[in-house]
Amino acid sequence: MLQEWNYWANIGRIEPKGAKQRVILIGESVARGYLYDPQYTPAMALEKILQTQWGKNEVEVIDLARTNQGMQVRELALAVLQLEPDAVIIFSGNNWRGCFPPQVSDVPYIDTLLREEGIVGPKRYAEEKLEAEVRRIVNDVASVYASKEVPLVWIIPEFNLGDWRDPMINAPHLLNGRNEEWITLWEDAQRALKAEDFHRAADLAQRMTEIDQQTSVSGLYILAECSQKLGNLDAARRYLELARDSVIWDSSKSASPRTYSVSQKALREETAKYKNEVVDTPELFRQYLKGGIPDRRLFLDYCHLTTEGIQITMAAAAACVLRAVKATDVAWTTLVPQTCAPSHEVEAEAAFLAAVHNAHWWQSADLVRHYCAEAVRFSPEIAKVMNYFIDLQTRRTPMLMCKSAQQVSELGSPLIQHYLLRYNYQQLDEILLGGVVQALKQLHIEAQARLDQLRKEEHSVAARDTDLLDYYYCSAGGQPQEVVWVLPRRDRLVRRESHFYKAYWLKSKFVFIGEAGCPVKLQITARVPNPTASNDPVAIEVNGNIVARIPTAREWESWEVRVPPNAVNDGINDVIVSWPMPEFPGKTGYLGVINDLAEGNIPEFFCIFGEIHTFTASDGRKVQITAPEVSSEASVVGVQ
């Protein structure tokens, strides 16, 4: 319990029930007010509304929401009856994840489904298991509350459909080895999107979803984008919901918490049986946005709410409580103005933390810049935190040993100290720090030169060798599936890690910090583990220029590549490793998955294009490499 204290509201004691009406709010991090908590929470907003209706000294809201609360909400909901509530609100569902990773007892059946149907079988199974579990939770809780005659309100969560994007990745192993066809369709669809030929892009994406049977986000996101461009918001919403739901089966990488359609459906149907009050936030937000798709206006990230989102949801919840407890029918729209809001300083801190959170979940530069801009708009004082953060993320010194970490702590902000220092990991953060620099310009603060100089001092390959597979640099490639093996913090459900980098796409992206005019030596130990469709070599590009072509090898081989001075930029340099197209194995690719699932390993649901054991960048002036030329100014040599 001591390890979990920071997941709960800071309540030392709950007094015995007195004369006040007692309303209890339970749930997960959305109900905690993640990124605002403890300065502003849904419980505070709810209590303020109810006090305006019943009187300040007539009602209390007990905040028992817990960050990371999962299906254990059932036990908590039953336990809080001991506190003699007049009403209980349950705001939960984003951490209800079904059966993946599965129990060992589920593995034989999943094996059969994989062999007979491919991934679509386990996806359907995961949905069925999740739906059954949600129905059990609602029935178990609602039946007891009905017997005790305690009013119960359920809040059905919504997802940030408009802004949140899971990473574009290859489809899992497809039956009959149709991944190459799928990739060709994806590439053609990208060209059609660029040409603004949305009808053609949609046709191509539709064929992708027919092949992958909606087990991948990629085609569904294209269909959603095309629908939005063509003015069909209802279709866009439907495709975005399908994309959100498509990852339910995939335990090979970290997917953000979310509510699934099957959970929402089960909540609606089961609560109706007991005539419980329900806040259906998907419908509530649709009404509030006049048919619009929920986005950054209501969400800080994938599921956590902005102040506006909290106020709307708690107004609707308050209307339910008034109806259930006092038989008073009040429109939720009239209650929104009666709630409370955080200070501008808290809004600024929450917006900046949202920028950090979104960037570290590999979201778009546009979204990250939006939250950085919002932070400085709310309060110029956030510039201090931003400047410290630039220093904090750019130092090689461990985070909590940096002076800037001490300076952040001394600011005295509970939000910044809790979220930034407790949960942050140092990484290159090209998109995030770029957004911070841009936001600071709005305050006439120039930070780019300082950032560039600090990166050069701390990370230049002219001063020290750089391990491109280190999380600090590898995370800058924007390929989260490839970074899973080296994440500094891992899902406890996955026990084992790979010991080298695995590429799950045709191109792998890396970065190093260089100095213009200074040559760089790249050293790579790699292999292509699966048969390829051609004899094409592995190509290495630096800043768009091919500097090496390495023969394809099934066994580990090491190579040194000289990057000429004129190919190196000051600051961040992009390295692309292009892999040959493999021969896709079809459903035989799943043969090793069952053992992985049974043993708790990361399952290989996807084809591996290439593997890298070591990849370093260093000062090319230290060692002169002589080898057959790849281009007029670049060279490569094998290392025995």
PDB file of C-alpha atoms in Angstrom, residues 227-325:
ATOM      1  CA  SER A 227     -13.614  10.912 -44.777  1.00  0.00           C
ATOM      2  CA  GLN A 228     -12.779  14.117 -42.904  1.00  0.00           C
ATOM      3  CA  LYS A 229     -11.364  15.757 -46.022  1.00  0.00           C
ATOM      4  CA  LEU A 230     -14.504  14.778 -47.946  1.00  0.00           C
ATOM      5  CA  GLY A 231     -16.751  16.178 -45.205  1.00  0.00           C
ATOM      6  CA  ASN A 232     -18.162  12.934 -43.792  1.00  0.00           C
ATOM      7  CA  LEU A 233     -17.579  13.292 -40.039  1.00  0.00           C
ATOM      8  CA  ASP A 234     -19.750  10.330 -39.086  1.00  0.00           C
ATOM      9  CA  ALA A 235     -17.665   8.006 -41.268  1.00  0.00           C
ATOM     10  CA  ALA A 236     -14.456   9.543 -39.907  1.00  0.00           C
ATOM     11  CA  ARG A 237     -15.637   8.912 -36.355  1.00  0.00           C
ATOM     12  CA  ARG A 238     -16.474   5.296 -37.188  1.00  0.00           C
ATOM     13  CA  TYR A 239     -13.035   4.641 -38.714  1.00  0.00           C
ATOM     14  CA  LEU A 240     -11.272   6.319 -35.783  1.00  0.00           C
ATOM     15  CA  GLU A 241     -13.198   4.126 -33.351  1.00  0.00           C
ATOM     16  CA  LEU A 242     -12.248   1.044 -35.363  1.00  0.00           C
ATOM     17  CA  ALA A 243      -8.598   2.159 -35.293  1.00  0.00           C
ATOM     18  CA  ARG A 244      -8.756   2.633 -31.515  1.00  0.00           C
ATOM     19  CA  ASP A 245     -10.228  -0.859 -31.125  1.00  0.00           C
ATOM     20  CA  SER A 246      -7.844  -2.565 -33.555  1.00  0.00           C
ATOM     21  CA  VAL A 247      -4.954  -2.860 -31.055  1.00  0.00           C
ATOM     22  CA  ILE A 248      -6.793  -4.857 -28.379  1.00  0.00           C
ATOM     23  CA  TRP A 249      -4.933  -8.061 -29.289  1.00  0.00           C
ATOM     24  CA  ASP A 250      -1.387  -6.658 -29.471  1.00  0.00           C
ATOM     25  CA  SER A 251       0.691  -7.247 -26.340  1.00  0.00           C
ATOM     26  CA  SER A 252       3.986  -6.907 -28.220  1.00  0.00           C
ATOM     27  CA  LYS A 253       4.182  -3.168 -27.599  1.00  0.00           C
ATOM     28  CA  SER A 254       2.766  -0.553 -25.287  1.00  0.00           C
ATOM     29  CA  ALA A 255      -0.642   0.808 -26.322  1.00  0.00           C
ATOM     30  CA  SER A 256      -2.056   3.766 -24.445  1.00  0.00           C
ATOM     31  CA  PRO A 257      -4.927   3.170 -22.029  1.00  0.00           C
ATOM     32  CA  ARG A 258      -8.302   3.443 -23.750  1.00  0.00           C
ATOM     33  CA  THR A 259     -11.902   2.452 -23.693  1.00  0.00           C
ATOM     34  CA  TYR A 260     -13.000  -0.065 -26.326  1.00  0.00           C
ATOM     35  CA  SER A 261     -16.315  -0.197 -28.159  1.00  0.00           C
ATOM     36  CA  VAL A 262     -17.173  -3.532 -26.551  1.00  0.00           C
ATOM     37  CA  SER A 263     -16.683  -2.009 -23.085  1.00  0.00           C
ATOM     38  CA  GLN A 264     -18.880   0.965 -23.905  1.00  0.00           C
ATOM     39  CA  LYS A 265     -21.576  -1.305 -25.338  1.00  0.00           C
ATOM     40  CA  ALA A 266     -21.528  -3.607 -22.315  1.00  0.00           C
ATOM     41  CA  LEU A 267     -21.743  -0.667 -19.900  1.00  0.00           C
ATOM     42  CA  ARG A 268     -24.720   0.810 -21.731  1.00  0.00           C
ATOM     43  CA  GLU A 269     -26.621  -2.452 -21.868  1.00  0.00           C
ATOM     44  CA  GLU A 270     -25.922  -3.751 -18.363  1.00  0.00           C
ATOM     45  CA  THR A 271     -26.525  -0.463 -16.526  1.00  0.00           C
ATOM     46  CA  ALA A 272     -29.883  -0.156 -18.288  1.00  0.00           C
ATOM     47  CA  LYS A 273     -31.001  -3.437 -16.689  1.00  0.00           C
ATOM     48  CA  TYR A 274     -30.634  -1.880 -13.240  1.00  0.00           C
ATOM     49  CA  LYS A 275     -31.908   1.554 -14.267  1.00  0.00           C
ATOM     50  CA  ASN A 276     -28.628   3.113 -13.077  1.00  0.00           C
ATOM     51  CA  GLU A 277     -27.908   6.713 -13.967  1.00  0.00           C
ATOM     52  CA  VAL A 278     -25.361   6.937 -16.798  1.00  0.00           C
ATOM     53  CA  VAL A 279     -23.140   9.706 -18.151  1.00  0.00           C
ATOM     54  CA  ASP A 280     -22.434   8.531 -21.686  1.00  0.00           C
ATOM     55  CA  THR A 281     -19.473  10.780 -22.488  1.00  0.00           C
ATOM     56  CA  PRO A 282     -19.218   9.737 -26.167  1.00  0.00           C
ATOM     57  CA  GLU A 283     -22.778  11.004 -26.641  1.00  0.00           C
ATOM     58  CA  LEU A 284     -22.279  13.900 -24.207  1.00  0.00           C
ATOM     59  CA  PHE A 285     -19.220  15.175 -26.069  1.00  0.00           C
ATOM     60  CA  ARG A 286     -20.902  14.709 -29.443  1.00  0.00           C
ATOM     61  CA  GLN A 287     -23.752  16.882 -28.208  1.00  0.00           C
ATOM     62  CA  TYR A 288     -21.422  19.476 -26.696  1.00  0.00           C
ATOM     63  CA  LEU A 289     -19.274  19.692 -29.852  1.00  0.00           C
ATOM     64  CA  LYS A 290     -22.369  19.836 -32.087  1.00  0.00           C
ATOM     65  CA  GLY A 291     -21.482  16.609 -33.849  1.00  0.00           C
ATOM     66  CA  GLY A 292     -17.734  17.245 -33.857  1.00  0.00           C
ATOM     67  CA  ILE A 293     -15.107  14.621 -33.099  1.00  0.00           C
ATOM     68  CA  PRO A 294     -13.644  14.840 -29.561  1.00  0.00           C
ATOM     69  CA  ASP A 295     -10.108  16.196 -29.604  1.00  0.00           C
ATOM     70  CA  ARG A 296      -7.650  18.486 -27.802  1.00  0.00           C
ATOM     71  CA  ARG A 297     -10.474  20.765 -26.722  1.00  0.00           C
ATOM     72  CA  LEU A 298     -11.586  18.113 -24.243  1.00  0.00           C
ATOM     73  CA  PHE A 299      -8.500  15.896 -23.873  1.00  0.00           C
ATOM     74  CA  LEU A 300      -4.928  16.382 -22.685  1.00  0.00           C
ATOM     75  CA  ASP A 301      -3.793  13.113 -24.251  1.00  0.00           C
ATOM     76  CA  TYR A 302      -5.439   9.782 -25.113  1.00  0.00           C
ATOM     77  CA  CYS A 303      -8.103   9.823 -22.381  1.00  0.00           C
ATOM     78  CA  HIS A 304      -7.317  12.387 -19.664  1.00  0.00           C
ATOM     79  CA  LEU A 305      -9.562  15.433 -19.708  1.00  0.00           C
ATOM     80  CA  THR A 306      -8.867  19.140 -19.981  1.00  0.00           C
ATOM     81  CA  THR A 307     -10.573  21.526 -17.587  1.00  0.00           C
ATOM     82  CA  GLU A 308     -13.345  21.922 -20.146  1.00  0.00           C
ATOM     83  CA  GLY A 309     -13.752  18.162 -20.403  1.00  0.00           C
ATOM     84  CA  ILE A 310     -13.793  17.777 -16.612  1.00  0.00           C
ATOM     85  CA  GLN A 311     -16.376  20.525 -16.174  1.00  0.00           C
ATOM     86  CA  ILE A 312     -18.747  19.074 -18.770  1.00  0.00           C
ATOM     87  CA  THR A 313     -18.445  15.530 -17.438  1.00  0.00           C
ATOM     88  CA  MET A 314     -18.892  16.531 -13.805  1.00  0.00           C
ATOM     89  CA  ALA A 315     -21.853  18.752 -14.671  1.00  0.00           C
ATOM     90  CA  ALA A 316     -23.525  15.753 -16.300  1.00  0.00           C
ATOM     91  CA  ALA A 317     -22.599  13.571 -13.306  1.00  0.00           C
ATOM     92  CA  ALA A 318     -24.020  16.159 -10.911  1.00  0.00           C
ATOM     93  CA  ALA A 319     -27.271  16.199 -12.872  1.00  0.00           C
ATOM     94  CA  CYS A 320     -27.450  12.418 -12.446  1.00  0.00           C
ATOM     95  CA  VAL A 321     -26.840  12.667  -8.690  1.00  0.00           C
ATOM     96  CA  LEU A 322     -29.504  15.354  -8.303  1.00  0.00           C
ATOM     97  CA  ARG A 323     -31.958  13.211 -10.197  1.00  0.00           C
ATOM     98  CA  ALA A 324     -31.134  10.032  -8.254  1.00  0.00           C
ATOM     99  CA  VAL A 325     -30.926  11.510  -4.745  1.00  0.00           C
TER     100      VAL A 325
END
